[in-house]
Amino acid sequence: MSARSEVAAGATDAAGPWHYDGRNACRWHPRVLLAADSFRLVGDDWESGPYAWSDLIALDGTGGRSVYGLKGEGGWRLGFDGPPPPDFAAHLPLHGRYGRWIDRIGLPRAVAGFAVIAAAVIYVGLEAPGWVAPLVPRAWENRLGDAMVGDFGGRFCRSPEGVQALDALIAKMDPNADARAIEIANVPIVNAIALPGGRIILFDGLIQKAASADEVAGVLGQELGHVRHRDTLVGLMRQLGLSVVLGGFSGDVGGYVNGLLSLSYGRSAEARADAASIVAMQAANISPADTASFFGRMAKSEEPGGRRTARAMTWLSSHPLSQSRRAIFARSVKRGQNYVPALTDAQWQALRQMCKRDPTVKSGWSWEDGL
């Protein structure tokens, strides 16, 4: 193409260029004088321009039309009722197919950008509870935990010997009193939960499933780790949103408790809890070997085809096990260490019999109770 050429169109050329100058409603059919970096519009008795090619804006490519606006000129239009001539099109901006800015950067880049933004939104959604939870006042968290405790409805077990045994275990595993309260609930489910506000509940089903007090100590140590890191509040906020702390006190607290029974803390939180449990057991001179054995038995006991409700609320549902986690506790056992039992035989039996020896404790439990 020469440095300057011409695209001409008359009023009878339906596909030829047509033009509105934005100042009146007249539709013009000018000739277009082309140059390398600009163009001019020439009518029978008028001429306008030059206009830079870079100032053209693709407005409408639907219906086979090619319509362009001009930067800074709201009503200015230059269009074709069909595709423009090749030498003209070589200078014009591409017609929009997906949207102005997408066409400007290209579809592949736009898709990649959307993917990055979506990943960032998901990441923030998952991580935000961990950032927000430390900012929640302890008093609010304590109130939420207290409300959940009240929903257990008289199921906490009490007997003189059992309370003494539990206190002895707590003194060894939580000497700094990180937990506000640790209770045993008369609930026949193999589980333990850390409520918001530093409250820990061991279910009697877990006590009966354990073969020794050392196994209970290992589980208690893990729940204490979740308390120290406020993992429960983080998990609830991730699962149920900010309503947990902003509106949870008058809402479905029982629903929150049921959510806790199936709440998964995530690998990093479980790893921290494992480490906290091992440190506490070593400080109390309690062997982690029995806890490793407990994990092994629990994993084997999870047989497919069981009752969905019951299995969904076992300790394994919220504390997923793996060979590596069991191995961590097994490897932490120090050879030659003169470990001592977490409780004496008499204390262990008192702990196991505490719910049976409490004549006032409420018995019976089901999913429909909602705790």
mmCIF file of N, CA and C in Angstrom, residues 89-178:
data_model
loop_
_atom_site.group_PDB
_atom_site.id
_atom_site.type_symbol
_atom_site.label_atom_id
_atom_site.label_comp_id
_atom_site.label_asym_id
_atom_site.label_seq_id
_atom_site.Cartn_x
_atom_site.Cartn_y
_atom_site.Cartn_z
ATOM 1 N N ALA A 89 -8.757 -1.804 6.940
ATOM 2 C CA ALA A 89 -8.772 -2.644 8.142
ATOM 3 C C ALA A 89 -7.381 -2.834 8.725
ATOM 4 N N ALA A 90 -6.362 -2.720 7.890
ATOM 5 C CA ALA A 90 -5.003 -2.914 8.388
ATOM 6 C C ALA A 90 -4.637 -1.896 9.454
ATOM 7 N N HIS A 91 -5.290 -0.744 9.440
ATOM 8 C CA HIS A 91 -4.994 0.301 10.420
ATOM 9 C C HIS A 91 -5.945 0.306 11.607
ATOM 10 N N LEU A 92 -7.133 -0.295 11.431
ATOM 11 C CA LEU A 92 -8.175 -0.154 12.441
ATOM 12 C C LEU A 92 -7.949 -1.077 13.628
ATOM 13 N N PRO A 93 -8.443 -0.672 14.820
ATOM 14 C CA PRO A 93 -8.373 -1.579 15.984
ATOM 15 C C PRO A 93 -9.268 -2.782 15.766
ATOM 16 N N LEU A 94 -8.928 -3.897 16.419
ATOM 17 C CA LEU A 94 -9.720 -5.120 16.300
ATOM 18 C C LEU A 94 -11.113 -4.916 16.868
ATOM 19 N N HIS A 95 -12.092 -5.568 16.251
ATOM 20 C CA HIS A 95 -13.453 -5.520 16.779
ATOM 21 C C HIS A 95 -13.525 -6.263 18.092
ATOM 22 N N GLY A 96 -14.353 -5.759 19.022
ATOM 23 C CA GLY A 96 -14.514 -6.435 20.302
ATOM 24 C C GLY A 96 -15.278 -7.738 20.167
ATOM 25 N N ARG A 97 -14.723 -8.803 20.745
ATOM 26 C CA ARG A 97 -15.401 -10.092 20.736
ATOM 27 C C ARG A 97 -15.878 -10.465 22.130
ATOM 28 N N TYR A 98 -15.092 -10.134 23.152
ATOM 29 C CA TYR A 98 -15.420 -10.548 24.509
ATOM 30 C C TYR A 98 -15.686 -9.358 25.432
ATOM 31 N N GLY A 99 -15.302 -8.182 25.029
ATOM 32 C CA GLY A 99 -15.389 -7.011 25.876
ATOM 33 C C GLY A 99 -14.151 -6.170 25.625
ATOM 34 N N ARG A 100 -14.253 -4.896 25.871
ATOM 35 C CA ARG A 100 -13.180 -4.000 25.445
ATOM 36 C C ARG A 100 -11.828 -4.360 26.040
ATOM 37 N N TRP A 101 -11.786 -4.473 27.377
ATOM 38 C CA TRP A 101 -10.468 -4.690 27.979
ATOM 39 C C TRP A 101 -9.967 -6.101 27.727
ATOM 40 N N ILE A 102 -10.890 -7.085 27.590
ATOM 41 C CA ILE A 102 -10.452 -8.443 27.264
ATOM 42 C C ILE A 102 -9.862 -8.470 25.860
ATOM 43 N N ASP A 103 -10.533 -7.810 24.915
ATOM 44 C CA ASP A 103 -9.992 -7.754 23.561
ATOM 45 C C ASP A 103 -8.661 -7.013 23.533
ATOM 46 N N ARG A 104 -8.526 -6.054 24.430
ATOM 47 C CA ARG A 104 -7.304 -5.260 24.443
ATOM 48 C C ARG A 104 -6.103 -6.081 24.889
ATOM 49 N N ILE A 105 -6.298 -6.944 25.895
ATOM 50 C CA ILE A 105 -5.164 -7.725 26.405
ATOM 51 C C ILE A 105 -5.129 -9.134 25.829
ATOM 52 N N GLY A 106 -6.236 -9.578 25.227
ATOM 53 C CA GLY A 106 -6.288 -10.922 24.660
ATOM 54 C C GLY A 106 -6.962 -11.903 25.600
ATOM 55 N N LEU A 107 -7.692 -12.862 25.004
ATOM 56 C CA LEU A 107 -8.436 -13.829 25.812
ATOM 57 C C LEU A 107 -7.535 -14.696 26.687
ATOM 58 N N PRO A 108 -6.415 -15.232 26.181
ATOM 59 C CA PRO A 108 -5.569 -16.070 27.056
ATOM 60 C C PRO A 108 -5.085 -15.326 28.293
ATOM 61 N N ARG A 109 -4.650 -14.083 28.105
ATOM 62 C CA ARG A 109 -4.198 -13.315 29.265
ATOM 63 C C ARG A 109 -5.350 -13.015 30.213
ATOM 64 N N ALA A 110 -6.528 -12.746 29.650
ATOM 65 C CA ALA A 110 -7.691 -12.476 30.501
ATOM 66 C C ALA A 110 -8.061 -13.700 31.323
ATOM 67 N N VAL A 111 -8.046 -14.879 30.693
ATOM 68 C CA VAL A 111 -8.354 -16.116 31.423
ATOM 69 C C VAL A 111 -7.336 -16.344 32.525
ATOM 70 N N ALA A 112 -6.058 -16.141 32.194
ATOM 71 C CA ALA A 112 -5.019 -16.309 33.211
ATOM 72 C C ALA A 112 -5.215 -15.323 34.357
ATOM 73 N N GLY A 113 -5.589 -14.086 34.009
ATOM 74 C CA GLY A 113 -5.826 -13.096 35.053
ATOM 75 C C GLY A 113 -6.992 -13.466 35.945
ATOM 76 N N PHE A 114 -8.081 -13.946 35.336
ATOM 77 C CA PHE A 114 -9.235 -14.391 36.124
ATOM 78 C C PHE A 114 -8.850 -15.538 37.042
ATOM 79 N N ALA A 115 -8.031 -16.461 36.542
ATOM 80 C CA ALA A 115 -7.610 -17.603 37.359
ATOM 81 C C ALA A 115 -6.808 -17.143 38.567
ATOM 82 N N VAL A 116 -5.919 -16.177 38.342
ATOM 83 C CA VAL A 116 -5.119 -15.656 39.454
ATOM 84 C C VAL A 116 -6.015 -14.967 40.481
ATOM 85 N N ILE A 117 -6.960 -14.164 39.989
ATOM 86 C CA ILE A 117 -7.872 -13.463 40.902
ATOM 87 C C ILE A 117 -8.720 -14.456 41.679
ATOM 88 N N ALA A 118 -9.242 -15.476 40.992
ATOM 89 C CA ALA A 118 -10.062 -16.484 41.670
ATOM 90 C C ALA A 118 -9.259 -17.217 42.729
ATOM 91 N N ALA A 119 -8.013 -17.572 42.396
ATOM 92 C CA ALA A 119 -7.163 -18.254 43.370
ATOM 93 C C ALA A 119 -6.897 -17.362 44.573
ATOM 94 N N ALA A 120 -6.688 -16.064 44.314
ATOM 95 C CA ALA A 120 -6.441 -15.138 45.420
ATOM 96 C C ALA A 120 -7.665 -15.012 46.317
ATOM 97 N N VAL A 121 -8.855 -14.958 45.699
ATOM 98 C CA VAL A 121 -10.089 -14.860 46.491
ATOM 99 C C VAL A 121 -10.276 -16.101 47.354
ATOM 100 N N ILE A 122 -10.035 -17.278 46.766
ATOM 101 C CA ILE A 122 -10.165 -18.522 47.527
ATOM 102 C C ILE A 122 -9.158 -18.555 48.664
ATOM 103 N N TYR A 123 -7.923 -18.139 48.376
ATOM 104 C CA TYR A 123 -6.882 -18.140 49.407
ATOM 105 C C TYR A 123 -7.255 -17.222 50.563
ATOM 106 N N VAL A 124 -7.713 -16.022 50.210
ATOM 107 C CA VAL A 124 -8.105 -15.082 51.266
ATOM 108 C C VAL A 124 -9.277 -15.637 52.059
ATOM 109 N N GLY A 125 -10.242 -16.263 51.356
ATOM 110 C CA GLY A 125 -11.388 -16.838 52.056
ATOM 111 C C GLY A 125 -10.988 -17.917 53.040
ATOM 112 N N LEU A 126 -9.981 -18.707 52.672
ATOM 113 C CA LEU A 126 -9.535 -19.783 53.556
ATOM 114 C C LEU A 126 -8.647 -19.273 54.677
ATOM 115 N N GLU A 127 -7.826 -18.271 54.370
ATOM 116 C CA GLU A 127 -6.852 -17.803 55.355
ATOM 117 C C GLU A 127 -7.373 -16.677 56.235
ATOM 118 N N ALA A 128 -8.383 -15.947 55.762
ATOM 119 C CA ALA A 128 -8.879 -14.803 56.527
ATOM 120 C C ALA A 128 -9.286 -15.161 57.952
ATOM 121 N N PRO A 129 -9.975 -16.309 58.189
ATOM 122 C CA PRO A 129 -10.315 -16.645 59.578
ATOM 123 C C PRO A 129 -9.098 -16.731 60.483
ATOM 124 N N GLY A 130 -7.984 -17.219 59.946
ATOM 125 C CA GLY A 130 -6.769 -17.280 60.747
ATOM 126 C C GLY A 130 -6.215 -15.913 61.077
ATOM 127 N N TRP A 131 -6.477 -14.939 60.216
ATOM 128 C CA TRP A 131 -6.031 -13.573 60.492
ATOM 129 C C TRP A 131 -6.982 -12.854 61.440
ATOM 130 N N VAL A 132 -8.278 -13.150 61.301
ATOM 131 C CA VAL A 132 -9.286 -12.435 62.087
ATOM 132 C C VAL A 132 -9.415 -12.997 63.497
ATOM 133 N N ALA A 133 -9.296 -14.317 63.646
ATOM 134 C CA ALA A 133 -9.532 -14.962 64.946
ATOM 135 C C ALA A 133 -8.706 -14.361 66.080
ATOM 136 N N PRO A 134 -7.402 -14.083 65.884
ATOM 137 C CA PRO A 134 -6.643 -13.489 66.990
ATOM 138 C C PRO A 134 -7.153 -12.121 67.422
ATOM 139 N N LEU A 135 -7.931 -11.464 66.552
ATOM 140 C CA LEU A 135 -8.454 -10.137 66.876
ATOM 141 C C LEU A 135 -9.773 -10.195 67.633
ATOM 142 N N VAL A 136 -10.383 -11.379 67.682
ATOM 143 C CA VAL A 136 -11.650 -11.524 68.405
ATOM 144 C C VAL A 136 -11.370 -11.455 69.901
ATOM 145 N N PRO A 137 -12.035 -10.583 70.630
ATOM 146 C CA PRO A 137 -11.798 -10.493 72.080
ATOM 147 C C PRO A 137 -12.056 -11.822 72.771
ATOM 148 N N ARG A 138 -11.223 -12.132 73.738
ATOM 149 C CA ARG A 138 -11.383 -13.382 74.480
ATOM 150 C C ARG A 138 -12.756 -13.456 75.150
ATOM 151 N N ALA A 139 -13.252 -12.316 75.596
ATOM 152 C CA ALA A 139 -14.552 -12.323 76.273
ATOM 153 C C ALA A 139 -15.652 -12.815 75.336
ATOM 154 N N TRP A 140 -15.610 -12.394 74.067
ATOM 155 C CA TRP A 140 -16.607 -12.858 73.107
ATOM 156 C C TRP A 140 -16.481 -14.359 72.884
ATOM 157 N N GLU A 141 -15.239 -14.811 72.719
ATOM 158 C CA GLU A 141 -15.019 -16.239 72.496
ATOM 159 C C GLU A 141 -15.475 -17.053 73.705
ATOM 160 N N ASN A 142 -15.197 -16.529 74.904
ATOM 161 C CA ASN A 142 -15.620 -17.235 76.122
ATOM 162 C C ASN A 142 -17.138 -17.343 76.201
ATOM 163 N N ARG A 143 -17.830 -16.273 75.837
ATOM 164 C CA ARG A 143 -19.295 -16.299 75.872
ATOM 165 C C ARG A 143 -19.849 -17.345 74.912
ATOM 166 N N LEU A 144 -19.243 -17.452 73.731
ATOM 167 C CA LEU A 144 -19.698 -18.440 72.764
ATOM 168 C C LEU A 144 -19.474 -19.847 73.299
ATOM 169 N N GLY A 145 -18.297 -20.090 73.877
ATOM 170 C CA GLY A 145 -18.020 -21.401 74.450
ATOM 171 C C GLY A 145 -18.941 -21.732 75.606
ATOM 172 N N ASP A 146 -19.220 -20.739 76.453
ATOM 173 C CA ASP A 146 -20.124 -20.969 77.588
ATOM 174 C C ASP A 146 -21.529 -21.318 77.109
ATOM 175 N N ALA A 147 -21.971 -20.658 76.031
ATOM 176 C CA ALA A 147 -23.298 -20.961 75.490
ATOM 177 C C ALA A 147 -23.356 -22.386 74.960
ATOM 178 N N MET A 148 -22.287 -22.832 74.337
ATOM 179 C CA MET A 148 -22.249 -24.202 73.827
ATOM 180 C C MET A 148 -22.238 -25.216 74.966
ATOM 181 N N VAL A 149 -21.501 -24.909 76.026
ATOM 182 C CA VAL A 149 -21.451 -25.816 77.174
ATOM 183 C C VAL A 149 -22.839 -25.982 77.776
ATOM 184 N N GLY A 150 -23.583 -24.889 77.875
ATOM 185 C CA GLY A 150 -24.923 -24.970 78.434
ATOM 186 C C GLY A 150 -25.836 -25.861 77.629
ATOM 187 N N ASP A 151 -25.521 -26.053 76.355
ATOM 188 C CA ASP A 151 -26.369 -26.870 75.502
ATOM 189 C C ASP A 151 -26.170 -28.365 75.729
ATOM 190 N N PHE A 152 -25.191 -28.746 76.548
ATOM 191 C CA PHE A 152 -24.996 -30.172 76.837
ATOM 192 C C PHE A 152 -26.021 -30.684 77.847
ATOM 193 N N GLY A 153 -26.744 -29.800 78.489
ATOM 194 C CA GLY A 153 -27.920 -30.188 79.261
ATOM 195 C C GLY A 153 -27.716 -31.237 80.325
ATOM 196 N N GLY A 154 -26.836 -31.010 81.286
ATOM 197 C CA GLY A 154 -26.678 -31.923 82.414
ATOM 198 C C GLY A 154 -25.978 -33.225 82.096
ATOM 199 N N ARG A 155 -25.212 -33.273 81.026
ATOM 200 C CA ARG A 155 -24.533 -34.513 80.660
ATOM 201 C C ARG A 155 -23.102 -34.590 81.192
ATOM 202 N N PHE A 156 -22.642 -33.605 81.929
ATOM 203 C CA PHE A 156 -21.299 -33.670 82.495
ATOM 204 C C PHE A 156 -21.295 -34.561 83.730
ATOM 205 N N CYS A 157 -20.338 -35.466 83.772
ATOM 206 C CA CYS A 157 -20.282 -36.485 84.825
ATOM 207 C C CYS A 157 -19.540 -35.954 86.047
ATOM 208 N N ARG A 158 -20.033 -36.351 87.226
ATOM 209 C CA ARG A 158 -19.410 -35.968 88.490
ATOM 210 C C ARG A 158 -19.440 -37.167 89.441
ATOM 211 N N SER A 159 -18.280 -37.455 89.991
ATOM 212 C CA SER A 159 -18.169 -38.377 91.129
ATOM 213 C C SER A 159 -16.906 -37.968 91.864
ATOM 214 N N PRO A 160 -16.867 -38.096 93.174
ATOM 215 C CA PRO A 160 -15.698 -37.616 93.928
ATOM 216 C C PRO A 160 -14.389 -38.207 93.408
ATOM 217 N N GLU A 161 -14.338 -39.523 93.242
ATOM 218 C CA GLU A 161 -13.095 -40.157 92.799
ATOM 219 C C GLU A 161 -12.781 -39.807 91.341
ATOM 220 N N GLY A 162 -13.823 -39.737 90.513
ATOM 221 C CA GLY A 162 -13.607 -39.413 89.109
ATOM 222 C C GLY A 162 -13.102 -37.998 88.918
ATOM 223 N N VAL A 163 -13.658 -37.055 89.658
ATOM 224 C CA VAL A 163 -13.206 -35.664 89.563
ATOM 225 C C VAL A 163 -11.755 -35.549 90.000
ATOM 226 N N GLN A 164 -11.388 -36.249 91.072
ATOM 227 C CA GLN A 164 -9.998 -36.220 91.532
ATOM 228 C C GLN A 164 -9.058 -36.795 90.474
ATOM 229 N N ALA A 165 -9.477 -37.881 89.829
ATOM 230 C CA ALA A 165 -8.643 -38.477 88.788
ATOM 231 C C ALA A 165 -8.491 -37.532 87.599
ATOM 232 N N LEU A 166 -9.583 -36.902 87.197
ATOM 233 C CA LEU A 166 -9.518 -35.958 86.080
ATOM 234 C C LEU A 166 -8.632 -34.775 86.434
ATOM 235 N N ASP A 167 -8.752 -34.269 87.651
ATOM 236 C CA ASP A 167 -7.907 -33.155 88.084
ATOM 237 C C ASP A 167 -6.437 -33.545 88.061
ATOM 238 N N ALA A 168 -6.142 -34.793 88.443
ATOM 239 C CA ALA A 168 -4.752 -35.251 88.428
ATOM 240 C C ALA A 168 -4.206 -35.288 87.003
ATOM 241 N N LEU A 169 -5.030 -35.735 86.056
ATOM 242 C CA LEU A 169 -4.607 -35.767 84.655
ATOM 243 C C LEU A 169 -4.420 -34.357 84.106
ATOM 244 N N ILE A 170 -5.328 -33.460 84.474
ATOM 245 C CA ILE A 170 -5.228 -32.072 84.011
ATOM 246 C C ILE A 170 -3.968 -31.415 84.555
ATOM 247 N N ALA A 171 -3.649 -31.675 85.819
ATOM 248 C CA ALA A 171 -2.464 -31.070 86.428
ATOM 249 C C ALA A 171 -1.195 -31.471 85.684
ATOM 250 N N LYS A 172 -1.156 -32.687 85.162
ATOM 251 C CA LYS A 172 0.026 -33.140 84.431
ATOM 252 C C LYS A 172 0.067 -32.592 83.005
ATOM 253 N N MET A 173 -1.071 -32.578 82.337
ATOM 254 C CA MET A 173 -1.091 -32.204 80.927
ATOM 255 C C MET A 173 -1.271 -30.710 80.690
ATOM 256 N N ASP A 174 -1.843 -30.006 81.644
ATOM 257 C CA ASP A 174 -2.107 -28.570 81.475
ATOM 258 C C ASP A 174 -1.684 -27.806 82.718
ATOM 259 N N PRO A 175 -0.398 -27.854 83.067
ATOM 260 C CA PRO A 175 0.047 -27.205 84.306
ATOM 261 C C PRO A 175 -0.118 -25.692 84.285
ATOM 262 N N ASN A 176 -0.159 -25.091 83.092
ATOM 263 C CA ASN A 176 -0.308 -23.635 82.986
ATOM 264 C C ASN A 176 -1.762 -23.202 82.856
ATOM 265 N N ALA A 177 -2.674 -24.147 82.962
ATOM 266 C CA ALA A 177 -4.113 -23.861 82.912
ATOM 267 C C ALA A 177 -4.498 -23.073 81.664
ATOM 268 N N ASP A 178 -4.042 -23.545 80.509
ATOM 269 C CA ASP A 178 -4.453 -22.914 79.249
ATOM 270 C C ASP A 178 -5.943 -23.121 78.984
#
